[in-house]
Amino acid sequence: MSQPALNQDSLNQDLRRLVYYSRNRVGGPAAMNETIRGILAASRTNNARVGVTGALMFNAGCFAQVLEGPGEAVETTFERIQQDERHGEVSLLAFEAVETRLFTEWSMAFVGASQADAALYGDMAGESGFDLSRMTGNNLCAVLHGLALEEEAAAA
Amino acid sequence: MPAFMSALAAPSLPVSLPFEAALAEMAAPLLLLDAGGTVLFTNARAAALLSCAEPVGLSLPVLLAQSGAAEPEGEPVLEAVRATRPARARLTLDGDRRVEAALAPLSAGGFALTFEDVTEQLRGAALARQEPLTGLCNRVGLHDRLHAALAEADRTGAPLAVLMLDLDRFKAVNDTLGHPVGDALLRKVAERLRKATRSGDVVARLGGDEFAILQAGAEQPQASEALARRLVDLVGRTYVVDGHMLNVGVSVGVAVAPVDGRGADDLLKHADLALYRAKAEGRGTYRFFEPAMNAQMQARRSLEIDLRRALALKQFDLAFQPQIQLETGAVTGFEALLRWNHPERGPVSPALFIPLAEEIGIIVGIGEWALRAACREAASWPQPASIAVNLSPVQFRGGKLVETVMNVLAQTGLDPARLELEITEGALLENTDSVLDVLNGLRALGVKISMDDFGTGYSSLSYLQKFPFDKIKIDQSFVRGMEGNAECGAIVRAIARLGASLGMRTTAEGVETPSQLDAIRAEGCTEVQGYLTGRPMPAAQAAALLSSSPVASPADAA
């Protein structure tokens, strides 16, 4: 999945990175579990087709997401998120042209401090190839991680 | 063999040759059926329309089925054949041709069945009801659908809701990023509206950034309230368009039938009134129609008509309130205050009519009248006292303010140094740079500029730094609060010192009691204006006051 996206990037001058976070409006752990796994599955198929990769971090308080890909595909993907009522108060942190991707495929990780939630979703990072070291390498992503933890604390 | 030749062989149809040739050649597709519904004759156009090489001998149900006519559509025609009566029905042939079929029983027995191809006509009608940019319904389409929905609601007694929507801040997007980005944004807004509504709802774009939604078949007002709340959330979320991050909001007005009106026009009008209220109360929100809105709008409209007439008839007047130099007690000048005495309404409060005059733009005309009248009056005074005139933020937008002031000064012969123009912070909030240009242009004419009502609003100190005001007028709320509230005293003191160190005079407004006067004197203000030192008075009285008291010239006061 990652190879075609990477190969096209060298030809594609219009590579963009969009970063946002939003309040999580999904209620209850069961609904949360279903939603999160649904988003991961849908993201992998839909986004891969249009060359969008990225990372979704989530916890009980928020979704925080990095989208990377061709400008138009990122815009379309983001617009779909904006039309989704499960996301509330979306804060767009950045939408910028970049040279290379931070995430070459779809990754997803639980980034909460809650032990119980970590037990529920902890497997997801490994399953999706999420690599936190790549997050810390980018200032914006590190900020995003911090915001996610803050939202979780506010929601608790 | 031509179709009509086969009809010649049909024994039960006694037609003579010229008629038959005419039928065969006529432009309208035609079938002749016997009493049982079997095809006896077809002209070439009918055969082509039905895509059937040899219809003669087929029964009508078989022929229609072969031509792809959807089953339930043909039923009224078949039913009419069985009952030997005329019928009209619209059929869909081969999936996309729409035809209007007319069945007429013949006196000689049997039927004539003619067709009219209405595909293009229907397509044209649909296009005429569609808005090309977003593909949403247009105003005509909304009216059609609303009329139909209201007729249906009348039968069933079910309620329906009309939501009127107006985007907030859309004009700024269009103005700064251009129409292509504005259009792309409108398409995204339309998509969010479609997504937020159910498939049975009608979403229309009425033009510009105005949209409307017709919501039928749901419980009201709960459903429209839920939808309005959802729209404010979803439409208000950030957009990414052509690489730009855009933020617009939406205001929504809702009217529900039958309680808010039974006719389409009433409902639309009432939803519009509710929208007006939503916008007046901060935008980015929704309001339901209330009957009182009608009365308020009527009152506003009638005030608007009277206000326009007042400008034409020069029903306005000026009152002059003295400004006193604290050090000497001398009158330094007057502030001209606008008064409107309507023949029937009596005196109308400026707090009521000035915001309306600003909203409808005629404040520009009223302001110019006031400026001219004040300057003319001041020019006739026995002493060269100053005259302060208020400017509305709206007057800065037309790009003609400097020219107007220059003309008025020339016409009245008033020394520019005696004119003080008072502006509020509101004037500086929008387009600060262009407003500063105007202020510098006014300053170049030699007039003085005061900052009015300072301390309320944003009180941004950067405005004081960006433009060297001649005078700061401290809002009356602080002066009134000084006796019971130490903070008010501290604020007055701080502004007075700020003025002193920036070389600006400070006027305390709203002084009503001797102890307030003592307090502002102690805090270091240079001038005072209030009921204690002089109420607003007619022009003649102001002139008389000047004749009887020593005057500090504006130059001395500076």
XYZ file of C-alpha atoms in Angstrom:
714
model
C 0.000 0.000 0.000
C 2.754 2.412 0.873
C 4.877 1.827 -2.206
C 2.528 3.256 -4.849
C 1.880 6.333 -2.728
C 5.606 6.879 -2.280
C 6.439 6.313 -5.906
C 3.861 8.827 -7.014
C 5.126 11.440 -4.592
C 8.268 12.017 -6.613
C 6.046 12.968 -9.544
C 3.542 14.797 -7.443
C 4.566 18.363 -6.662
C 1.386 19.035 -4.718
C 2.012 16.993 -1.562
C 0.160 18.422 1.418
C -0.081 17.723 5.124
C -3.189 18.572 7.079
C -3.309 18.338 10.864
C -6.416 18.705 13.011
C -7.957 17.569 16.204
C -11.578 17.377 17.243
C -13.702 16.574 20.251
C -14.834 12.997 20.355
C -18.626 12.833 20.320
C -18.882 9.072 20.275
C -20.529 7.990 23.523
C -19.702 4.836 25.499
C -16.824 2.347 25.175
C -18.754 -0.117 22.984
C -19.765 2.543 20.459
C -16.240 3.930 20.644
C -14.690 0.570 19.893
C -16.958 0.023 16.918
C -16.430 3.554 15.583
C -12.659 3.452 15.887
C -12.314 0.100 14.150
C -14.758 1.265 11.497
C -12.743 4.408 10.854
C -9.521 2.424 10.593
C -11.007 -0.026 8.096
C -12.659 2.694 6.006
C -9.562 4.886 6.092
C -7.329 2.103 4.910
C -9.438 1.324 1.873
C -10.739 4.797 0.944
C -7.603 6.764 1.634
C -5.241 4.293 0.062
C -7.177 4.520 -3.181
C -6.636 8.292 -3.427
C -3.071 8.246 -2.119
C -3.823 9.691 1.311
C -1.875 8.332 4.260
C -1.557 9.572 7.783
C -2.141 8.862 11.417
C -5.169 8.909 13.624
C -4.582 9.272 17.317
C -7.542 9.010 19.596
C -8.615 8.641 23.177
C -11.820 9.184 25.116
C -11.499 12.945 24.630
C -10.525 13.500 21.035
C -9.496 12.444 17.600
C -6.231 13.908 16.367
C -5.299 13.246 12.797
C -2.539 13.848 10.302
C -3.530 13.520 6.629
C -0.872 13.455 3.911
C -1.310 13.205 0.156
C -2.136 15.123 -3.027
C -3.806 18.456 -2.197
C -7.150 17.668 -3.748
C -7.393 14.211 -2.158
C -6.523 15.644 1.262
C -9.175 18.354 0.812
C -11.785 15.765 -0.127
C -10.873 13.498 2.780
C -10.978 16.397 5.215
C -14.341 17.534 3.844
C -15.716 14.048 4.516
C -14.510 14.316 8.114
C -16.132 17.746 8.437
C -19.451 16.259 7.394
C -19.192 13.589 10.086
C -21.107 14.476 13.215
C -19.021 12.155 15.357
C -16.330 14.806 15.163
C -17.180 17.949 17.094
C -15.421 21.333 17.124
C -12.754 20.436 14.616
C -9.646 22.592 15.038
C -7.512 22.769 11.931
C -3.910 23.243 13.043
C -2.087 23.147 9.742
C -2.571 22.685 6.024
C 0.790 23.007 4.356
C 2.821 21.906 1.359
C 5.467 19.329 2.320
C 8.307 17.538 0.531
C 7.882 14.106 2.035
C 5.416 12.111 4.055
C 5.815 11.390 7.748
C 3.422 8.447 7.453
C 3.695 6.211 4.444
C 0.638 4.183 5.308
C -2.386 4.334 7.514
C -1.583 4.187 11.161
C -3.756 4.543 14.125
C -2.972 4.618 17.802
C -4.539 5.056 21.155
C -2.641 7.871 22.810
C -4.531 8.226 26.074
C -3.357 8.142 29.632
C -6.298 5.998 30.742
C -5.162 2.478 31.739
C -8.555 0.942 31.007
C -8.738 2.454 27.528
C -5.130 1.531 26.885
C -6.030 -2.097 27.593
C -8.937 -1.835 25.155
C -7.118 -0.152 22.289
C -3.460 -0.748 23.017
C -3.223 -3.463 20.373
C -4.162 -1.043 17.640
C -0.835 0.725 17.391
C 1.047 -2.484 16.736
C -1.659 -3.737 14.432
C -1.580 -0.589 12.311
C 2.156 -0.021 12.335
C 1.924 3.165 14.366
C 5.333 4.490 15.278
C 5.395 7.152 17.950
C 9.066 7.912 17.278
C 8.009 9.423 13.956
C 5.562 11.621 15.816
C 8.179 13.009 18.160
C 10.373 13.809 15.187
C 7.893 16.423 14.030
C 7.142 19.364 16.220
C 3.554 19.736 15.062
C 2.826 16.081 15.674
C 4.290 16.360 19.146
C 1.991 19.310 19.806
C -0.892 17.212 18.526
C -0.009 14.431 20.930
C -0.005 16.908 23.805
C -3.384 18.323 22.769
C -4.854 14.841 22.587
C -3.794 14.143 26.163
C -5.276 17.455 27.284
C -8.621 16.740 25.635
C -8.728 13.334 27.254
C -8.169 14.866 30.671
C -10.922 17.449 29.998
C -13.376 14.760 28.925
C -12.729 12.542 31.954
C -44.158 -2.617 -46.200
C -45.191 0.832 -44.897
C -47.264 0.666 -41.762
C -50.361 2.189 -43.279
C -50.472 -0.503 -46.001
C -51.045 -3.082 -43.337
C -53.822 -0.955 -41.955
C -55.423 -0.996 -45.405
C -55.868 -4.659 -45.011
C -57.652 -4.247 -41.734
C -61.274 -5.030 -42.529
C -62.946 -3.368 -39.584
C -61.715 0.144 -40.330
C -63.655 1.802 -43.131
C -61.299 4.602 -44.098
C -60.992 6.232 -47.443
C -57.579 6.658 -49.059
C -56.801 10.398 -48.478
C -57.478 10.103 -44.750
C -55.287 7.101 -44.438
C -52.396 8.813 -46.228
C -52.830 11.805 -43.964
C -52.723 9.640 -40.843
C -49.647 7.860 -42.096
C -47.809 11.126 -42.742
C -48.984 13.192 -39.787
C -46.361 14.515 -37.399
C -47.950 13.131 -34.246
C -47.348 9.465 -33.412
C -50.698 7.707 -33.754
C -52.100 4.216 -33.134
C -55.604 3.055 -33.944
C -56.903 0.277 -31.698
C -59.935 -1.919 -31.984
C -62.476 -2.089 -29.174
C -60.459 -4.822 -27.470
C -57.208 -2.837 -27.498
C -55.442 -4.581 -30.386
C -53.432 -2.349 -32.717
C -55.068 -1.966 -36.164
C -52.951 0.838 -37.573
C -49.766 2.664 -36.718
C -48.074 5.561 -38.422
C -44.317 5.606 -38.948
C -43.667 8.060 -36.113
C -45.516 5.923 -33.597
C -43.597 2.826 -34.714
C -40.327 4.739 -34.324
C -41.246 6.159 -30.930
C -42.245 2.757 -29.593
C -39.181 1.128 -31.195
C -41.414 -1.549 -32.697
C -41.138 -2.460 -36.375
C -44.529 -4.116 -36.592
C -46.990 -3.069 -33.902
C -50.087 -4.012 -35.895
C -51.770 -7.055 -34.455
C -50.193 -6.656 -31.016
C -52.368 -6.005 -27.982
C -51.711 -2.731 -26.228
C -50.323 -4.289 -22.973
C -47.842 -6.353 -24.991
C -46.817 -3.362 -27.119
C -46.267 -1.126 -24.062
C -44.277 -3.835 -22.290
C -42.088 -4.294 -25.399
C -41.483 -0.550 -25.545
C -40.179 -0.567 -22.025
C -43.102 1.361 -20.532
C -42.984 0.810 -16.805
C -45.878 -1.279 -15.621
C -47.906 0.946 -13.305
C -47.616 3.944 -15.655
C -49.516 2.251 -18.487
C -52.285 0.977 -16.292
C -54.585 4.048 -16.556
C -54.566 3.682 -20.366
C -55.321 -0.041 -20.262
C -58.037 0.605 -17.713
C -59.591 3.263 -19.971
C -59.599 0.822 -22.921
C -61.492 -1.684 -20.797
C -63.985 1.029 -19.751
C -64.141 2.643 -23.224
C -63.368 6.140 -21.974
C -60.709 8.741 -22.741
C -57.504 8.906 -20.702
C -54.206 10.745 -20.507
C -51.078 9.281 -18.963
C -47.367 10.023 -18.854
C -45.235 7.018 -19.814
C -41.515 6.336 -19.657
C -40.274 4.459 -22.727
C -36.955 2.633 -22.808
C -35.941 4.150 -19.526
C -35.463 7.755 -20.600
C -38.031 8.942 -23.155
C -40.972 10.592 -21.442
C -44.177 10.659 -23.501
C -47.662 11.879 -22.848
C -50.227 9.364 -24.147
C -53.808 10.423 -24.978
C -56.464 7.779 -25.565
C -59.690 8.825 -27.300
C -62.613 6.426 -27.987
C -63.863 6.750 -31.606
C -67.532 7.048 -32.500
C -67.071 4.273 -35.049
C -65.704 1.984 -32.323
C -62.131 1.428 -31.229
C -59.662 4.084 -30.088
C -57.132 6.574 -31.304
C -53.992 6.623 -29.153
C -51.614 9.553 -29.745
C -48.298 10.337 -28.135
C -46.390 13.492 -27.491
C -42.692 13.275 -26.677
C -42.222 15.548 -23.639
C -38.677 14.450 -22.722
C -37.015 17.734 -23.672
C -39.812 19.782 -22.216
C -39.490 18.002 -18.849
C -35.714 18.236 -18.919
C -35.985 21.951 -19.621
C -38.475 22.383 -16.795
C -36.179 20.514 -14.398
C -33.230 22.671 -15.462
C -35.329 25.777 -14.974
C -35.787 24.678 -11.364
C -32.153 23.914 -10.785
C -29.418 26.267 -9.665
C -26.421 25.655 -11.951
C -23.523 26.261 -9.536
C -24.518 23.821 -6.810
C -27.113 21.672 -8.570
C -29.540 22.528 -5.782
C -33.117 23.570 -6.380
C -33.539 27.278 -7.224
C -36.147 29.729 -5.947
C -38.742 28.662 -8.528
C -38.167 25.012 -7.675
C -38.474 25.699 -3.960
C -41.787 27.504 -4.519
C -43.114 24.548 -6.557
C -42.064 22.017 -3.954
C -43.342 24.166 -1.101
C -46.743 24.598 -2.767
C -46.992 20.849 -3.321
C -45.860 20.086 0.240
C -48.351 22.560 1.687
C -51.191 21.040 -0.329
C -50.157 17.625 0.957
C -49.866 18.941 4.528
C -53.323 20.475 4.233
C -54.730 17.040 3.436
C -52.844 15.113 6.073
C -52.561 17.766 8.766
C -48.828 17.009 9.073
C -46.581 19.969 9.908
C -43.641 21.095 7.792
C -40.812 23.532 8.342
C -39.027 26.088 6.178
C -35.475 27.024 7.161
C -33.862 30.133 5.661
C -30.074 30.251 5.752
C -27.594 33.040 5.242
C -23.846 32.541 5.341
C -21.911 34.800 7.685
C -18.670 36.370 6.407
C -19.047 34.902 2.906
C -18.561 38.280 1.275
C -15.125 38.575 2.872
C -14.087 35.278 1.245
C -15.333 36.430 -2.161
C -13.706 39.835 -1.808
C -10.322 38.618 -0.616
C -9.867 35.343 -2.510
C -12.022 35.947 -5.575
C -15.125 34.403 -7.088
C -13.649 31.028 -8.110
C -12.787 30.278 -4.470
C -16.142 31.709 -3.364
C -17.947 29.464 -5.841
C -15.987 26.392 -4.751
C -16.877 27.214 -1.158
C -20.569 27.526 -2.060
C -20.420 24.065 -3.638
C -18.942 22.644 -0.441
C -21.572 24.385 1.659
C -24.258 22.912 -0.610
C -22.753 19.471 -0.147
C -22.797 19.842 3.643
C -26.427 20.964 3.516
C -27.335 17.918 1.423
C -25.454 15.689 3.820
C -27.129 17.192 6.894
C -30.650 16.739 5.509
C -32.723 13.655 4.762
C -33.364 12.603 1.175
C -36.969 13.857 1.275
C -35.938 17.373 2.308
C -35.620 20.044 -0.377
C -32.409 22.062 -0.304
C -32.410 25.228 -2.412
C -29.960 27.992 -3.183
C -31.873 31.225 -3.557
C -28.916 33.235 -4.795
C -25.644 34.632 -3.448
C -25.048 33.060 -0.064
C -28.745 32.481 0.668
C -30.077 28.958 1.025
C -33.372 27.434 2.111
C -34.480 24.007 3.266
C -37.972 22.535 3.184
C -38.416 19.810 5.769
C -41.599 17.747 5.504
C -42.741 14.503 7.102
C -41.095 15.057 10.456
C -42.281 16.012 13.896
C -42.182 19.784 14.373
C -40.700 21.867 15.827
C -38.329 19.192 17.198
C -37.006 18.083 13.805
C -36.334 21.578 12.478
C -34.674 22.605 15.734
C -32.389 19.560 15.585
C -31.625 20.292 11.932
C -30.954 23.989 12.576
C -28.566 23.120 15.400
C -26.814 20.570 13.191
C -26.505 23.084 10.339
C -24.949 25.736 12.574
C -22.382 23.133 13.673
C -21.656 21.504 10.308
C -21.704 24.541 8.010
C -19.662 26.512 10.544
C -16.774 24.024 10.491
C -13.573 25.028 8.742
C -13.362 24.456 4.975
C -10.285 23.726 2.960
C -10.726 25.075 -0.570
C -7.967 25.313 -3.175
C -5.358 25.220 -0.456
C -7.056 27.938 1.622
C -8.466 27.410 5.084
C -11.834 29.168 5.158
C -14.256 29.873 7.957
C -17.832 30.978 7.411
C -20.802 30.580 9.683
C -24.489 30.244 9.045
C -27.524 31.978 10.520
C -30.836 30.153 10.339
C -34.457 31.312 10.593
C -37.230 28.754 10.952
C -40.978 28.932 10.315
C -43.269 25.956 10.837
C -46.581 25.345 9.033
C -49.381 25.524 9.903
C -48.719 27.500 13.108
C -46.548 30.180 11.479
C -48.523 30.353 8.238
C -50.434 28.199 5.790
C -49.316 29.792 2.537
C -45.893 29.541 0.890
C -45.333 33.290 0.835
C -46.203 33.710 4.509
C -43.938 30.855 5.532
C -40.984 32.135 3.524
C -41.506 35.652 4.818
C -41.723 34.480 8.406
C -38.660 32.270 8.112
C -36.890 35.352 6.709
C -37.947 37.444 9.702
C -36.608 34.755 12.040
C -33.369 34.751 10.033
C -33.129 38.516 10.385
C -33.419 38.047 14.143
C -30.763 35.321 14.187
C -28.397 37.664 12.366
C -29.225 40.601 14.610
C -28.555 38.454 17.674
C -25.005 37.572 16.862
C -25.103 35.306 13.766
C -23.966 31.695 13.816
C -27.220 30.757 15.474
C -30.871 29.945 14.717
C -34.187 31.511 15.677
C -37.776 30.394 15.297
C -40.396 32.785 14.000
C -42.488 34.519 16.664
C -45.600 36.572 15.862
C -44.052 39.559 17.689
C -41.362 39.671 14.967
C -44.015 40.749 12.490
C -45.045 43.680 14.653
C -41.421 44.625 15.337
C -40.578 44.496 11.661
C -43.625 46.639 10.852
C -42.526 49.151 13.483
C -39.001 49.139 12.097
C -40.252 49.587 8.544
C -42.459 52.477 9.519
C -39.571 54.101 11.435
C -37.379 53.592 8.380
C -39.911 55.307 6.115
C -40.231 58.205 8.568
C -36.462 58.449 8.899
C -35.948 58.691 5.141
C -38.637 61.335 4.982
C -37.049 63.195 7.904
C -33.808 63.476 5.981
C -35.632 64.777 2.907
C -37.686 67.264 4.957
C -34.755 68.195 7.247
C -36.755 67.363 10.339
C -33.578 67.062 12.346
C -32.260 69.606 14.739
C -29.090 70.098 16.741
C -28.688 70.643 20.457
C -25.421 72.062 21.796
C -23.839 70.864 25.027
C -21.113 73.059 26.523
C -17.625 71.753 27.181
C -15.888 73.486 30.070
C -12.219 73.939 30.754
C -11.676 72.637 34.299
C -8.845 74.991 35.162
C -10.665 78.226 34.341
C -14.333 77.245 34.217
C -14.572 78.869 30.779
C -16.608 77.415 27.921
C -14.182 75.993 25.356
C -16.865 74.911 22.956
C -19.931 72.770 22.341
C -20.714 69.269 21.189
C -23.468 69.212 18.558
C -26.039 66.502 19.363
C -28.522 65.256 16.798
C -32.215 65.549 17.652
C -35.232 64.302 15.722
C -38.631 65.696 16.569
C -41.203 63.858 14.463
C -44.541 65.650 13.981
C -46.545 62.658 15.268
C -44.021 60.538 17.147
C -42.632 63.485 19.066
C -38.921 63.412 19.999
C -37.348 60.107 18.863
C -34.370 58.883 20.887
C -31.053 58.933 19.002
C -30.368 55.522 20.591
C -33.328 54.278 18.531
C -32.905 56.003 15.183
C -29.134 56.287 14.798
C -28.476 52.502 14.740
C -31.260 52.169 12.145
C -29.849 55.052 10.102
C -26.455 53.315 10.196
C -27.953 49.992 9.169
C -29.754 51.409 6.148
C -26.877 53.731 5.281
C -28.670 57.071 5.419
C -26.463 58.087 8.344
C -24.119 59.375 5.651
C -26.702 61.946 4.542
C -27.814 62.726 8.082
C -24.209 63.063 9.237
C -23.423 65.466 6.428
C -26.474 67.566 7.292
C -25.436 67.640 10.958
C -21.877 68.593 10.102
C -22.982 71.442 7.846
C -25.594 72.742 10.306
C -23.123 72.605 13.219
C -20.367 74.389 11.290
C -22.741 77.044 10.003
C -23.983 77.683 13.545
C -20.473 77.795 15.007
C -19.341 80.189 12.284
C -22.001 82.640 13.464
C -20.946 82.559 17.127
C -19.607 85.732 18.727
C -16.582 83.837 20.068
C -14.290 81.375 18.256
C -15.351 78.432 20.457
C -14.825 74.884 19.240
C -17.599 72.746 17.765
C -17.538 68.958 18.173
C -19.449 66.777 15.678
C -19.857 63.003 15.869
C -18.919 60.781 12.942
C -20.424 57.325 12.431
C -18.144 54.449 11.371
C -20.408 54.140 8.316
C -19.333 57.604 7.122
C -15.765 56.341 6.732
C -16.759 53.667 4.199
C -17.860 55.795 1.258
C -14.406 57.292 0.578
C -15.845 60.811 0.447
C -15.566 61.967 4.026
C -12.514 64.194 3.591
C -14.073 65.862 0.545
C -17.352 66.401 2.408
C -15.621 68.016 5.396
C -13.531 70.190 3.101
C -16.641 71.394 1.234
C -18.541 72.103 4.442
C -15.639 74.124 5.838
C -15.409 76.098 2.584
C -19.159 76.733 2.426
C -19.573 77.776 6.050
C -16.290 79.640 6.343
C -15.550 77.975 9.697
C -11.905 77.993 10.798
C -10.892 74.304 10.519
C -9.062 74.545 13.852
C -12.408 75.064 15.575
C -13.918 71.810 14.271
C -13.473 68.668 16.374
C -14.618 65.411 14.796
C -15.432 62.709 17.324
C -15.053 59.078 16.374
C -15.652 55.930 18.393
C -13.456 52.874 18.408
C -16.042 51.190 16.204
C -14.769 53.240 13.271
C -11.287 51.768 13.694
C -12.312 48.139 14.110
C -12.763 47.419 10.419
C -10.216 48.403 7.796
C -8.064 50.221 10.325
C -5.563 51.271 7.680
C -8.040 52.941 5.357
C -9.714 54.660 8.335
C -6.322 55.950 9.446
C -5.800 57.323 5.937
C -9.072 59.231 6.211
C -8.152 60.522 9.679
C -4.820 61.766 8.389
C -6.632 63.423 5.476
C -8.950 65.176 7.934
C -6.030 66.196 10.112
C -4.383 67.678 7.016
C -7.416 69.958 6.599
C -6.573 71.370 10.018
C -9.472 69.873 11.959
C -9.077 68.119 15.334
C -9.933 64.507 16.018
C -11.279 63.159 19.324
C -11.634 59.576 20.517
C -15.172 59.320 21.914
C -16.543 56.971 24.625
C -13.055 55.788 25.533
C -12.872 52.971 28.068
C -15.751 50.909 26.738
C -15.455 48.434 23.850
C -11.978 47.177 23.145
C -10.175 50.312 24.350
C -7.186 49.192 22.386
C -4.247 51.367 23.309
C -2.760 50.621 19.911
C -5.321 53.012 18.387
C -3.914 55.820 20.550
C -0.472 54.902 19.307
C -1.521 54.605 15.650
C -3.165 58.015 15.506
C -2.333 61.126 17.555
C -5.821 62.051 18.741
C -6.227 65.606 19.979
C -8.572 64.581 22.722
C -9.774 61.508 24.590
C -13.323 61.595 25.894
C -13.714 59.340 28.923
C -16.962 57.384 28.810
C -19.585 58.652 31.206
C -20.011 55.260 32.881
C -16.622 55.675 34.612
C -17.382 59.203 35.762
C -20.763 58.145 37.178
C -19.211 55.171 38.931
C -16.437 57.176 40.618
C -18.274 57.985 43.834
C -19.050 54.435 44.879
C -16.319 52.547 43.094
C -12.607 53.007 43.559
C -11.829 51.149 40.310
C -13.711 53.743 38.252
C -11.613 56.472 39.843
C -8.457 54.556 39.067
C -9.514 54.148 35.428
C -10.318 57.863 35.033
C -6.937 58.710 36.598
C -5.120 56.278 34.324
C -6.761 57.648 31.168
C -6.118 61.264 32.263
C -2.414 60.493 32.819
C -2.215 58.541 29.600
C -3.677 61.564 27.797
C -1.310 63.973 29.537
C 1.749 61.935 28.646
C 0.620 61.478 25.014
C -0.128 65.196 24.733
C -3.875 64.619 24.337
C -6.521 66.552 26.210
C -8.996 64.495 28.266
C -12.675 65.294 28.664
C -14.761 63.629 31.377
C -18.280 63.015 30.136
C -21.483 62.653 32.119
C -20.580 64.773 35.140
C -23.778 65.277 37.127
C -22.813 66.158 40.705
C -20.359 68.566 42.349
C -18.538 65.663 44.013
C -18.006 64.011 40.603
C -16.651 67.315 39.368
C -14.224 67.520 42.308
C -13.156 63.939 41.700
C -12.371 64.372 38.001
C -10.572 67.616 38.743
C -8.435 65.724 41.240
C -7.698 62.997 38.706
C -6.282 65.521 36.251
C -8.817 65.695 33.408
C -8.562 68.895 31.375
C -12.199 69.343 30.382
C -15.660 68.367 31.498
C -18.989 67.887 29.800
C -22.196 66.915 31.585
C -25.527 67.967 33.020
C -23.827 69.714 35.946
C -21.857 72.090 33.742
C -24.496 72.491 31.042
C -27.296 70.485 29.461
C -27.714 70.264 25.693
C -29.392 73.516 24.663
C -30.875 75.111 21.521
C -28.555 77.009 19.183
C -29.737 80.460 20.273
C -29.088 79.679 23.922
C -25.606 78.379 23.124
C -24.796 81.592 21.269
C -26.147 83.628 24.194
C -24.023 81.641 26.645
C -20.932 82.437 24.612
C -21.753 86.172 24.565
C -22.063 86.274 28.342
C -19.053 84.247 29.398
C -15.346 84.460 28.796
C -14.108 81.925 26.340
C -10.917 79.953 26.329
C -9.915 79.707 22.692
C -9.270 76.174 21.438
C -5.644 77.124 21.102
C -5.418 78.094 24.791
C -7.057 74.860 25.844
C -4.642 72.718 23.936
